[in-house]
Amino acid sequence: DYEIVRTDDESAFYKITKHIYEVHGCRKVYYLGDKEEEVPNQRLKGFLRYAKEHGIEVPAGYIFQGDFWYTSGEKLAEEIYSGAVEMPEAVICASDHMAIGLANRLRKHGIQVPEQILITGFDATREAAFNDVYISSYEPKVSEAAAEAVNRIHSVLEPETPCRKIGDSKKIGMRMGESCGCPTDIR
């Protein structure tokens, strides 16, 4: 029964998808992530919204269920390696952990990242930055969401006092790594 403040994951995944299609020219792009829960569903919506707005057909077979952990990426890598799933040009993962699992298992099987498959993650974790293949990822605006949550609490406790304006205190967004083929951008 409580109001919830979240990061804008739909817009973030729209930007990630735009990067893969426009910067890298990929057309066969898979999405790996949970599509049932509300927050992950926002991520999938961003991916699909970009495709729809640009007339790109996304077959149901390009969307894979994941659990946000390494094992989901590893499972997809095994399916690609075995030929059960056709090799895509890119995989957009709904978490860095899935992207790490995917990249590491593909490389274990001799499939090169990013030369053969581009991979992106989400959350810009330290682990993604220090993986053998630095994972291109997106850093969500967590500090903005936290500030908005505080403002909403403040407006309930003191409705007559104006809230502070929310603004970015640091640069947020895509962090480029080797996994998508861009020059590494360590911040």
Short mmCIF file of N, CA and C in Angstrom, two decimals:
data_model
loop_
_atom_site.label_atom_id
_atom_site.label_comp_id
_atom_site.label_asym_id
_atom_site.label_seq_id
_atom_site.Cartn_x
_atom_site.Cartn_y
_atom_site.Cartn_z
N ASP A 1 0.81 -1.21 0.00
CA ASP A 1 0.00 0.00 0.00
C ASP A 1 0.85 1.26 0.00
N TYR A 2 2.14 1.14 -0.13
CA TYR A 2 3.02 2.30 -0.13
C TYR A 2 3.44 2.67 -1.55
N GLU A 3 3.60 3.96 -1.75
CA GLU A 3 4.09 4.44 -3.05
C GLU A 3 5.54 3.99 -3.22
N ILE A 4 5.89 3.62 -4.44
CA ILE A 4 7.25 3.14 -4.74
C ILE A 4 7.89 4.07 -5.76
N VAL A 5 9.15 4.38 -5.54
CA VAL A 5 9.93 5.19 -6.48
C VAL A 5 10.97 4.27 -7.11
N ARG A 6 11.05 4.31 -8.43
CA ARG A 6 12.00 3.45 -9.15
C ARG A 6 12.80 4.28 -10.14
N THR A 7 13.88 3.69 -10.61
CA THR A 7 14.63 4.30 -11.70
C THR A 7 13.83 4.09 -12.98
N ASP A 8 14.14 4.88 -14.00
CA ASP A 8 13.42 4.79 -15.27
C ASP A 8 14.11 3.76 -16.16
N ASP A 9 13.85 2.49 -15.87
CA ASP A 9 14.50 1.40 -16.60
C ASP A 9 14.03 1.31 -18.05
N GLU A 10 12.79 1.69 -18.32
CA GLU A 10 12.29 1.63 -19.70
C GLU A 10 13.12 2.55 -20.61
N SER A 11 13.34 3.77 -20.17
CA SER A 11 14.15 4.71 -20.97
C SER A 11 15.59 4.23 -21.10
N ALA A 12 16.12 3.65 -20.03
CA ALA A 12 17.49 3.15 -20.07
C ALA A 12 17.64 2.05 -21.12
N PHE A 13 16.69 1.12 -21.17
CA PHE A 13 16.78 0.03 -22.14
C PHE A 13 16.49 0.50 -23.56
N TYR A 14 15.71 1.54 -23.69
CA TYR A 14 15.51 2.15 -25.00
C TYR A 14 16.87 2.67 -25.50
N LYS A 15 17.62 3.34 -24.62
CA LYS A 15 18.93 3.89 -24.99
C LYS A 15 19.95 2.79 -25.30
N ILE A 16 19.93 1.72 -24.50
CA ILE A 16 20.84 0.60 -24.74
C ILE A 16 20.55 -0.01 -26.11
N THR A 17 19.27 -0.23 -26.38
CA THR A 17 18.84 -0.83 -27.65
C THR A 17 19.21 0.08 -28.82
N LYS A 18 18.99 1.36 -28.65
CA LYS A 18 19.36 2.34 -29.68
C LYS A 18 20.86 2.24 -29.98
N HIS A 19 21.67 2.14 -28.94
CA HIS A 19 23.12 2.04 -29.11
C HIS A 19 23.48 0.81 -29.95
N ILE A 20 22.91 -0.33 -29.62
CA ILE A 20 23.23 -1.57 -30.33
C ILE A 20 22.79 -1.50 -31.80
N TYR A 21 21.61 -0.97 -32.05
CA TYR A 21 21.11 -0.89 -33.43
C TYR A 21 21.79 0.22 -34.23
N GLU A 22 21.93 1.40 -33.65
CA GLU A 22 22.41 2.54 -34.42
C GLU A 22 23.93 2.66 -34.48
N VAL A 23 24.60 2.44 -33.37
CA VAL A 23 26.06 2.57 -33.36
C VAL A 23 26.71 1.35 -33.99
N HIS A 24 26.19 0.17 -33.68
CA HIS A 24 26.83 -1.07 -34.14
C HIS A 24 26.13 -1.70 -35.35
N GLY A 25 24.97 -1.19 -35.72
CA GLY A 25 24.28 -1.68 -36.91
C GLY A 25 23.75 -3.11 -36.80
N CYS A 26 23.58 -3.60 -35.59
CA CYS A 26 23.08 -4.96 -35.40
C CYS A 26 21.60 -5.05 -35.78
N ARG A 27 21.18 -6.20 -36.25
CA ARG A 27 19.77 -6.44 -36.60
C ARG A 27 19.22 -7.67 -35.88
N LYS A 28 20.07 -8.65 -35.64
CA LYS A 28 19.64 -9.86 -34.92
C LYS A 28 20.06 -9.70 -33.46
N VAL A 29 19.15 -9.10 -32.67
CA VAL A 29 19.46 -8.74 -31.29
C VAL A 29 18.53 -9.50 -30.35
N TYR A 30 19.11 -10.22 -29.41
CA TYR A 30 18.34 -10.95 -28.41
C TYR A 30 18.23 -10.12 -27.13
N TYR A 31 17.20 -10.42 -26.36
CA TYR A 31 17.01 -9.81 -25.04
C TYR A 31 16.99 -10.95 -24.03
N LEU A 32 17.77 -10.82 -22.95
CA LEU A 32 17.80 -11.82 -21.89
C LEU A 32 17.40 -11.16 -20.59
N GLY A 33 16.25 -11.56 -20.05
CA GLY A 33 15.80 -11.00 -18.78
C GLY A 33 14.41 -11.48 -18.43
N ASP A 34 14.06 -11.35 -17.18
CA ASP A 34 12.74 -11.75 -16.70
C ASP A 34 11.69 -10.84 -17.32
N LYS A 35 10.64 -11.42 -17.85
CA LYS A 35 9.60 -10.61 -18.49
C LYS A 35 8.29 -10.62 -17.72
N GLU A 36 8.28 -11.24 -16.55
CA GLU A 36 7.05 -11.37 -15.78
C GLU A 36 6.90 -10.30 -14.70
N GLU A 37 7.94 -10.00 -14.00
CA GLU A 37 7.87 -9.04 -12.90
C GLU A 37 7.81 -7.61 -13.41
N GLU A 38 7.30 -6.70 -12.59
CA GLU A 38 7.07 -5.32 -13.04
C GLU A 38 8.35 -4.59 -13.44
N VAL A 39 9.37 -4.61 -12.59
CA VAL A 39 10.60 -3.87 -12.90
C VAL A 39 11.29 -4.43 -14.15
N PRO A 40 11.53 -5.75 -14.22
CA PRO A 40 12.15 -6.27 -15.45
C PRO A 40 11.28 -6.04 -16.68
N ASN A 41 9.98 -6.06 -16.49
CA ASN A 41 9.08 -5.83 -17.61
C ASN A 41 9.29 -4.44 -18.19
N GLN A 42 9.65 -3.46 -17.36
CA GLN A 42 9.95 -2.11 -17.84
C GLN A 42 11.19 -2.14 -18.73
N ARG A 43 12.13 -2.98 -18.39
CA ARG A 43 13.35 -3.11 -19.20
C ARG A 43 13.01 -3.69 -20.57
N LEU A 44 12.21 -4.74 -20.58
CA LEU A 44 11.79 -5.35 -21.85
C LEU A 44 10.96 -4.35 -22.66
N LYS A 45 10.12 -3.57 -22.01
CA LYS A 45 9.32 -2.57 -22.71
C LYS A 45 10.20 -1.56 -23.43
N GLY A 46 11.30 -1.14 -22.82
CA GLY A 46 12.21 -0.21 -23.47
C GLY A 46 12.83 -0.81 -24.72
N PHE A 47 13.23 -2.06 -24.64
CA PHE A 47 13.79 -2.80 -25.77
C PHE A 47 12.76 -2.88 -26.91
N LEU A 48 11.55 -3.29 -26.56
CA LEU A 48 10.50 -3.46 -27.57
C LEU A 48 9.99 -2.13 -28.13
N ARG A 49 9.97 -1.09 -27.29
CA ARG A 49 9.51 0.22 -27.76
C ARG A 49 10.45 0.76 -28.84
N TYR A 50 11.76 0.62 -28.62
CA TYR A 50 12.71 1.08 -29.63
C TYR A 50 12.46 0.33 -30.94
N ALA A 51 12.33 -0.99 -30.85
CA ALA A 51 12.13 -1.81 -32.05
C ALA A 51 10.85 -1.39 -32.78
N LYS A 52 9.78 -1.23 -32.05
CA LYS A 52 8.50 -0.85 -32.66
C LYS A 52 8.58 0.51 -33.34
N GLU A 53 9.17 1.49 -32.66
CA GLU A 53 9.27 2.84 -33.21
C GLU A 53 10.14 2.90 -34.46
N HIS A 54 11.00 1.91 -34.64
CA HIS A 54 11.92 1.90 -35.78
C HIS A 54 11.59 0.79 -36.79
N GLY A 55 10.40 0.22 -36.65
CA GLY A 55 9.95 -0.78 -37.61
C GLY A 55 10.75 -2.06 -37.61
N ILE A 56 11.31 -2.42 -36.46
CA ILE A 56 12.13 -3.63 -36.36
C ILE A 56 11.29 -4.74 -35.76
N GLU A 57 11.17 -5.83 -36.50
CA GLU A 57 10.42 -6.98 -36.00
C GLU A 57 11.29 -7.75 -35.00
N VAL A 58 10.71 -8.05 -33.83
CA VAL A 58 11.41 -8.84 -32.82
C VAL A 58 10.62 -10.14 -32.64
N PRO A 59 11.09 -11.22 -33.27
CA PRO A 59 10.40 -12.51 -33.09
C PRO A 59 10.41 -12.93 -31.62
N ALA A 60 9.39 -13.66 -31.22
CA ALA A 60 9.31 -14.15 -29.84
C ALA A 60 10.54 -14.95 -29.45
N GLY A 61 11.15 -15.62 -30.43
CA GLY A 61 12.34 -16.42 -30.18
C GLY A 61 13.60 -15.61 -29.89
N TYR A 62 13.50 -14.28 -29.96
CA TYR A 62 14.64 -13.41 -29.63
C TYR A 62 14.59 -12.95 -28.18
N ILE A 63 13.56 -13.32 -27.46
CA ILE A 63 13.41 -12.91 -26.06
C ILE A 63 13.54 -14.14 -25.17
N PHE A 64 14.52 -14.10 -24.27
CA PHE A 64 14.82 -15.25 -23.43
C PHE A 64 14.58 -14.91 -21.96
N GLN A 65 14.01 -15.88 -21.26
CA GLN A 65 13.74 -15.73 -19.83
C GLN A 65 15.03 -15.88 -19.05
N GLY A 66 15.27 -14.96 -18.12
CA GLY A 66 16.45 -15.02 -17.28
C GLY A 66 16.10 -14.77 -15.84
N ASP A 67 17.04 -15.02 -14.94
CA ASP A 67 16.78 -14.84 -13.52
C ASP A 67 17.72 -13.81 -12.87
N PHE A 68 18.39 -13.01 -13.69
CA PHE A 68 19.29 -11.96 -13.23
C PHE A 68 20.58 -12.48 -12.62
N TRP A 69 20.87 -13.75 -12.77
CA TRP A 69 22.09 -14.31 -12.21
C TRP A 69 22.94 -14.90 -13.32
N TYR A 70 24.18 -15.20 -13.01
CA TYR A 70 25.14 -15.72 -14.00
C TYR A 70 24.58 -16.90 -14.77
N THR A 71 23.85 -17.77 -14.07
CA THR A 71 23.38 -19.02 -14.66
C THR A 71 22.49 -18.79 -15.89
N SER A 72 21.73 -17.71 -15.92
CA SER A 72 20.89 -17.43 -17.09
C SER A 72 21.74 -17.14 -18.31
N GLY A 73 22.80 -16.36 -18.13
CA GLY A 73 23.70 -16.08 -19.23
C GLY A 73 24.45 -17.32 -19.67
N GLU A 74 24.88 -18.11 -18.69
CA GLU A 74 25.59 -19.36 -19.00
C GLU A 74 24.70 -20.31 -19.80
N LYS A 75 23.42 -20.39 -19.40
CA LYS A 75 22.48 -21.28 -20.09
C LYS A 75 22.29 -20.84 -21.55
N LEU A 76 22.11 -19.54 -21.77
CA LEU A 76 21.96 -19.05 -23.14
C LEU A 76 23.24 -19.30 -23.94
N ALA A 77 24.39 -19.12 -23.33
CA ALA A 77 25.66 -19.38 -24.02
C ALA A 77 25.75 -20.84 -24.45
N GLU A 78 25.35 -21.75 -23.58
CA GLU A 78 25.37 -23.18 -23.91
C GLU A 78 24.44 -23.47 -25.09
N GLU A 79 23.26 -22.83 -25.09
CA GLU A 79 22.30 -23.04 -26.18
C GLU A 79 22.84 -22.49 -27.50
N ILE A 80 23.53 -21.36 -27.44
CA ILE A 80 24.14 -20.80 -28.66
C ILE A 80 25.27 -21.70 -29.14
N TYR A 81 26.13 -22.12 -28.22
CA TYR A 81 27.27 -22.97 -28.58
C TYR A 81 26.82 -24.30 -29.17
N SER A 82 25.78 -24.89 -28.59
CA SER A 82 25.31 -26.20 -29.06
C SER A 82 24.54 -26.11 -30.38
N GLY A 83 24.14 -24.90 -30.76
CA GLY A 83 23.36 -24.73 -31.98
C GLY A 83 21.86 -24.80 -31.75
N ALA A 84 21.44 -25.03 -30.51
CA ALA A 84 20.01 -25.07 -30.20
C ALA A 84 19.37 -23.70 -30.43
N VAL A 85 20.18 -22.64 -30.28
CA VAL A 85 19.75 -21.27 -30.53
C VAL A 85 20.73 -20.68 -31.54
N GLU A 86 20.19 -20.03 -32.58
CA GLU A 86 21.07 -19.40 -33.57
C GLU A 86 21.90 -18.29 -32.92
N MET A 87 23.12 -18.12 -33.44
CA MET A 87 23.98 -17.08 -32.90
C MET A 87 23.46 -15.71 -33.31
N PRO A 88 23.23 -14.83 -32.33
CA PRO A 88 22.79 -13.47 -32.64
C PRO A 88 23.99 -12.58 -32.91
N GLU A 89 23.70 -11.36 -33.32
CA GLU A 89 24.76 -10.36 -33.43
C GLU A 89 25.02 -9.71 -32.08
N ALA A 90 23.96 -9.62 -31.26
CA ALA A 90 24.09 -8.97 -29.96
C ALA A 90 23.07 -9.54 -28.99
N VAL A 91 23.40 -9.45 -27.69
CA VAL A 91 22.47 -9.82 -26.63
C VAL A 91 22.45 -8.67 -25.62
N ILE A 92 21.25 -8.15 -25.38
CA ILE A 92 21.04 -7.12 -24.37
C ILE A 92 20.54 -7.84 -23.12
N CYS A 93 21.32 -7.80 -22.05
CA CYS A 93 20.98 -8.50 -20.81
C CYS A 93 20.41 -7.51 -19.80
N ALA A 94 19.41 -7.97 -19.05
CA ALA A 94 18.74 -7.12 -18.07
C ALA A 94 19.52 -6.96 -16.78
N SER A 95 20.70 -7.61 -16.69
CA SER A 95 21.57 -7.41 -15.53
C SER A 95 23.01 -7.69 -15.93
N ASP A 96 23.92 -7.08 -15.20
CA ASP A 96 25.35 -7.33 -15.44
C ASP A 96 25.70 -8.79 -15.16
N HIS A 97 25.08 -9.39 -14.15
CA HIS A 97 25.41 -10.78 -13.81
C HIS A 97 25.10 -11.73 -14.96
N MET A 98 23.95 -11.54 -15.61
CA MET A 98 23.63 -12.38 -16.76
C MET A 98 24.62 -12.13 -17.90
N ALA A 99 24.98 -10.86 -18.11
CA ALA A 99 25.94 -10.51 -19.17
C ALA A 99 27.31 -11.13 -18.90
N ILE A 100 27.74 -11.12 -17.66
CA ILE A 100 29.02 -11.72 -17.29
C ILE A 100 28.99 -13.23 -17.53
N GLY A 101 27.91 -13.88 -17.07
CA GLY A 101 27.78 -15.32 -17.28
C GLY A 101 27.80 -15.67 -18.75
N LEU A 102 27.08 -14.89 -19.56
CA LEU A 102 27.01 -15.11 -21.00
C LEU A 102 28.39 -14.92 -21.65
N ALA A 103 29.02 -13.80 -21.38
CA ALA A 103 30.32 -13.49 -21.99
C ALA A 103 31.38 -14.51 -21.62
N ASN A 104 31.45 -14.85 -20.35
CA ASN A 104 32.49 -15.78 -19.89
C ASN A 104 32.29 -17.18 -20.46
N ARG A 105 31.04 -17.63 -20.51
CA ARG A 105 30.79 -18.98 -21.02
C ARG A 105 31.00 -19.03 -22.54
N LEU A 106 30.60 -17.99 -23.25
CA LEU A 106 30.86 -17.95 -24.70
C LEU A 106 32.35 -18.03 -24.97
N ARG A 107 33.12 -17.24 -24.23
CA ARG A 107 34.57 -17.23 -24.43
C ARG A 107 35.18 -18.58 -24.10
N LYS A 108 34.64 -19.24 -23.08
CA LYS A 108 35.12 -20.58 -22.72
C LYS A 108 34.96 -21.54 -23.90
N HIS A 109 33.92 -21.33 -24.70
CA HIS A 109 33.66 -22.17 -25.87
C HIS A 109 34.32 -21.63 -27.15
N GLY A 110 35.15 -20.59 -27.02
CA GLY A 110 35.87 -20.06 -28.17
C GLY A 110 35.09 -19.04 -29.00
N ILE A 111 33.93 -18.62 -28.52
CA ILE A 111 33.16 -17.59 -29.22
C ILE A 111 33.61 -16.24 -28.69
N GLN A 112 34.08 -15.39 -29.57
CA GLN A 112 34.69 -14.13 -29.16
C GLN A 112 33.67 -13.02 -28.93
N VAL A 113 33.86 -12.34 -27.80
CA VAL A 113 33.06 -11.17 -27.43
C VAL A 113 34.02 -9.98 -27.47
N PRO A 114 33.81 -8.99 -28.25
CA PRO A 114 32.66 -8.62 -29.07
C PRO A 114 32.78 -9.00 -30.55
N GLU A 115 33.86 -9.64 -30.95
CA GLU A 115 34.08 -9.90 -32.38
C GLU A 115 32.94 -10.69 -33.02
N GLN A 116 32.38 -11.65 -32.29
CA GLN A 116 31.30 -12.48 -32.85
C GLN A 116 29.92 -12.12 -32.27
N ILE A 117 29.88 -11.74 -31.01
CA ILE A 117 28.62 -11.36 -30.36
C ILE A 117 28.89 -10.16 -29.45
N LEU A 118 28.07 -9.12 -29.61
CA LEU A 118 28.13 -7.96 -28.71
C LEU A 118 27.22 -8.25 -27.52
N ILE A 119 27.63 -7.78 -26.34
CA ILE A 119 26.85 -8.02 -25.12
C ILE A 119 26.79 -6.73 -24.31
N THR A 120 25.60 -6.43 -23.78
CA THR A 120 25.46 -5.33 -22.82
C THR A 120 24.79 -5.85 -21.57
N GLY A 121 25.05 -5.14 -20.47
CA GLY A 121 24.42 -5.47 -19.19
C GLY A 121 23.66 -4.27 -18.67
N PHE A 122 23.36 -4.32 -17.37
CA PHE A 122 22.64 -3.22 -16.73
C PHE A 122 23.02 -3.16 -15.26
N ASP A 123 23.26 -2.00 -14.75
CA ASP A 123 23.59 -1.64 -13.37
C ASP A 123 25.01 -1.14 -13.21
N ALA A 124 25.86 -1.33 -14.20
CA ALA A 124 27.25 -0.85 -14.15
C ALA A 124 27.94 -1.26 -12.84
N THR A 125 27.90 -2.56 -12.55
CA THR A 125 28.52 -3.06 -11.34
C THR A 125 30.05 -3.05 -11.46
N ARG A 126 30.72 -3.07 -10.33
CA ARG A 126 32.18 -3.15 -10.35
C ARG A 126 32.65 -4.44 -11.00
N GLU A 127 31.90 -5.50 -10.74
CA GLU A 127 32.28 -6.79 -11.30
C GLU A 127 32.27 -6.75 -12.83
N ALA A 128 31.31 -6.04 -13.40
CA ALA A 128 31.25 -5.91 -14.87
C ALA A 128 32.47 -5.16 -15.39
N ALA A 129 32.92 -4.17 -14.62
CA ALA A 129 34.07 -3.37 -15.02
C ALA A 129 35.38 -4.14 -14.89
N PHE A 130 35.41 -5.13 -14.00
CA PHE A 130 36.65 -5.87 -13.76
C PHE A 130 36.61 -7.28 -14.32
N ASN A 131 35.58 -7.61 -15.09
CA ASN A 131 35.49 -8.92 -15.72
C ASN A 131 36.58 -9.03 -16.78
N ASP A 132 36.94 -10.25 -17.17
CA ASP A 132 37.95 -10.44 -18.22
C ASP A 132 37.59 -9.65 -19.47
N VAL A 133 36.32 -9.65 -19.84
CA VAL A 133 35.83 -8.77 -20.90
C VAL A 133 34.98 -7.73 -20.18
N TYR A 134 35.45 -6.49 -20.17
CA TYR A 134 34.74 -5.41 -19.50
C TYR A 134 33.36 -5.28 -20.16
N ILE A 135 32.31 -5.44 -19.37
CA ILE A 135 30.94 -5.45 -19.88
C ILE A 135 30.42 -4.02 -20.07
N SER A 136 29.98 -3.72 -21.29
CA SER A 136 29.29 -2.46 -21.54
C SER A 136 27.98 -2.51 -20.76
N SER A 137 27.72 -1.49 -19.98
CA SER A 137 26.57 -1.53 -19.10
C SER A 137 25.94 -0.14 -18.99
N TYR A 138 24.83 -0.08 -18.30
CA TYR A 138 24.12 1.19 -18.11
C TYR A 138 23.99 1.44 -16.63
N GLU A 139 24.42 2.62 -16.20
CA GLU A 139 24.30 2.99 -14.79
C GLU A 139 22.99 3.76 -14.60
N PRO A 140 22.04 3.15 -13.90
CA PRO A 140 20.76 3.84 -13.71
C PRO A 140 20.90 5.01 -12.75
N LYS A 141 19.92 5.89 -12.80
CA LYS A 141 19.93 7.10 -11.98
C LYS A 141 19.39 6.80 -10.57
N VAL A 142 20.13 6.00 -9.82
CA VAL A 142 19.72 5.58 -8.49
C VAL A 142 19.66 6.77 -7.54
N SER A 143 20.64 7.67 -7.63
CA SER A 143 20.64 8.82 -6.72
C SER A 143 19.44 9.72 -6.97
N GLU A 144 19.02 9.85 -8.21
CA GLU A 144 17.82 10.64 -8.51
C GLU A 144 16.58 9.97 -7.94
N ALA A 145 16.49 8.66 -8.06
CA ALA A 145 15.33 7.94 -7.51
C ALA A 145 15.31 8.08 -5.98
N ALA A 146 16.48 8.00 -5.35
CA ALA A 146 16.55 8.16 -3.90
C ALA A 146 16.12 9.57 -3.49
N ALA A 147 16.58 10.57 -4.21
CA ALA A 147 16.20 11.96 -3.91
C ALA A 147 14.70 12.16 -4.09
N GLU A 148 14.14 11.56 -5.14
CA GLU A 148 12.69 11.65 -5.36
C GLU A 148 11.93 10.99 -4.22
N ALA A 149 12.42 9.85 -3.72
CA ALA A 149 11.77 9.17 -2.59
C ALA A 149 11.78 10.07 -1.35
N VAL A 150 12.92 10.70 -1.08
CA VAL A 150 13.01 11.62 0.06
C VAL A 150 12.06 12.79 -0.12
N ASN A 151 11.99 13.34 -1.33
CA ASN A 151 11.07 14.44 -1.59
C ASN A 151 9.61 14.04 -1.36
N ARG A 152 9.26 12.84 -1.76
CA ARG A 152 7.88 12.38 -1.57
C ARG A 152 7.57 12.20 -0.09
N ILE A 153 8.49 11.67 0.67
CA ILE A 153 8.31 11.56 2.13
C ILE A 153 8.18 12.95 2.73
N HIS A 154 9.05 13.84 2.31
CA HIS A 154 9.03 15.22 2.81
C HIS A 154 7.69 15.89 2.52
N SER A 155 7.14 15.69 1.35
CA SER A 155 5.86 16.32 1.00
C SER A 155 4.70 15.77 1.83
N VAL A 156 4.82 14.54 2.31
CA VAL A 156 3.79 13.97 3.19
C VAL A 156 3.93 14.54 4.60
N LEU A 157 5.18 14.62 5.08
CA LEU A 157 5.43 15.12 6.44
C LEU A 157 5.24 16.62 6.57
N GLU A 158 5.66 17.36 5.55
CA GLU A 158 5.56 18.83 5.57
C GLU A 158 5.02 19.32 4.23
N PRO A 159 3.71 19.15 3.99
CA PRO A 159 3.14 19.48 2.68
C PRO A 159 3.24 20.97 2.31
N GLU A 160 3.38 21.84 3.28
CA GLU A 160 3.46 23.27 2.98
C GLU A 160 4.86 23.75 2.61
N THR A 161 5.88 22.92 2.85
CA THR A 161 7.27 23.30 2.55
C THR A 161 7.66 22.72 1.19
N PRO A 162 8.18 23.57 0.27
CA PRO A 162 8.57 23.06 -1.05
C PRO A 162 9.75 22.08 -0.94
N CYS A 163 9.77 21.12 -1.85
CA CYS A 163 10.85 20.14 -1.90
C CYS A 163 12.01 20.69 -2.71
N ARG A 164 13.18 20.13 -2.48
CA ARG A 164 14.36 20.53 -3.24
C ARG A 164 14.29 19.98 -4.65
N LYS A 165 14.87 20.72 -5.59
CA LYS A 165 14.92 20.28 -6.98
C LYS A 165 15.92 19.13 -7.11
N ILE A 166 15.54 18.16 -7.92
CA ILE A 166 16.38 16.99 -8.13
C ILE A 166 17.20 17.19 -9.39
N GLY A 167 18.50 16.89 -9.31
CA GLY A 167 19.38 16.99 -10.48
C GLY A 167 20.49 15.98 -10.37
N ASP A 168 21.08 15.65 -11.50
CA ASP A 168 22.19 14.70 -11.50
C ASP A 168 23.41 15.31 -10.83
N SER A 169 23.99 14.55 -9.89
CA SER A 169 25.22 15.01 -9.26
C SER A 169 26.45 14.48 -9.99
N LYS A 170 26.25 13.49 -10.86
CA LYS A 170 27.35 12.95 -11.66
C LYS A 170 26.79 12.41 -12.96
N LYS A 171 27.66 12.16 -13.90
CA LYS A 171 27.24 11.63 -15.19
C LYS A 171 26.77 10.19 -15.04
N ILE A 172 25.59 9.93 -15.56
CA ILE A 172 24.99 8.60 -15.49
C ILE A 172 24.67 8.16 -16.91
N GLY A 173 24.57 6.90 -17.16
CA GLY A 173 24.19 6.40 -18.48
C GLY A 173 25.07 5.25 -18.90
N MET A 174 25.28 5.12 -20.21
CA MET A 174 26.06 4.01 -20.74
C MET A 174 27.51 4.12 -20.30
N ARG A 175 28.04 2.99 -19.91
CA ARG A 175 29.47 2.85 -19.62
C ARG A 175 29.99 1.84 -20.63
N MET A 176 30.82 2.31 -21.51
CA MET A 176 31.28 1.45 -22.61
C MET A 176 32.42 0.55 -22.16
N GLY A 177 32.32 -0.69 -22.60
CA GLY A 177 33.35 -1.67 -22.33
C GLY A 177 33.61 -2.47 -23.59
N GLU A 178 34.49 -3.40 -23.48
CA GLU A 178 34.88 -4.20 -24.64
C GLU A 178 33.73 -5.04 -25.19
N SER A 179 32.78 -5.41 -24.34
CA SER A 179 31.77 -6.40 -24.74
C SER A 179 30.84 -5.94 -25.84
N CYS A 180 30.77 -4.63 -26.11
CA CYS A 180 29.94 -4.19 -27.25
C CYS A 180 30.81 -3.66 -28.38
N GLY A 181 32.11 -3.70 -28.22
CA GLY A 181 32.99 -3.30 -29.29
C GLY A 181 33.39 -1.83 -29.28
N CYS A 182 32.90 -1.07 -28.30
CA CYS A 182 33.25 0.35 -28.20
C CYS A 182 34.54 0.51 -27.41
N PRO A 183 35.21 1.66 -27.57
CA PRO A 183 36.37 1.93 -26.74
C PRO A 183 35.95 1.96 -25.27
N THR A 184 36.75 1.40 -24.40
CA THR A 184 36.45 1.35 -22.98
C THR A 184 36.38 2.75 -22.39
N ASP A 185 35.35 2.96 -21.57
CA ASP A 185 35.07 4.26 -20.96
C ASP A 185 34.98 4.07 -19.45
N ILE A 186 36.12 3.92 -18.79
CA ILE A 186 36.12 3.70 -17.34
C ILE A 186 36.05 5.06 -16.66
N ARG A 187 35.00 5.23 -15.82
CA ARG A 187 34.83 6.47 -15.05
C ARG A 187 34.98 6.18 -13.60
#
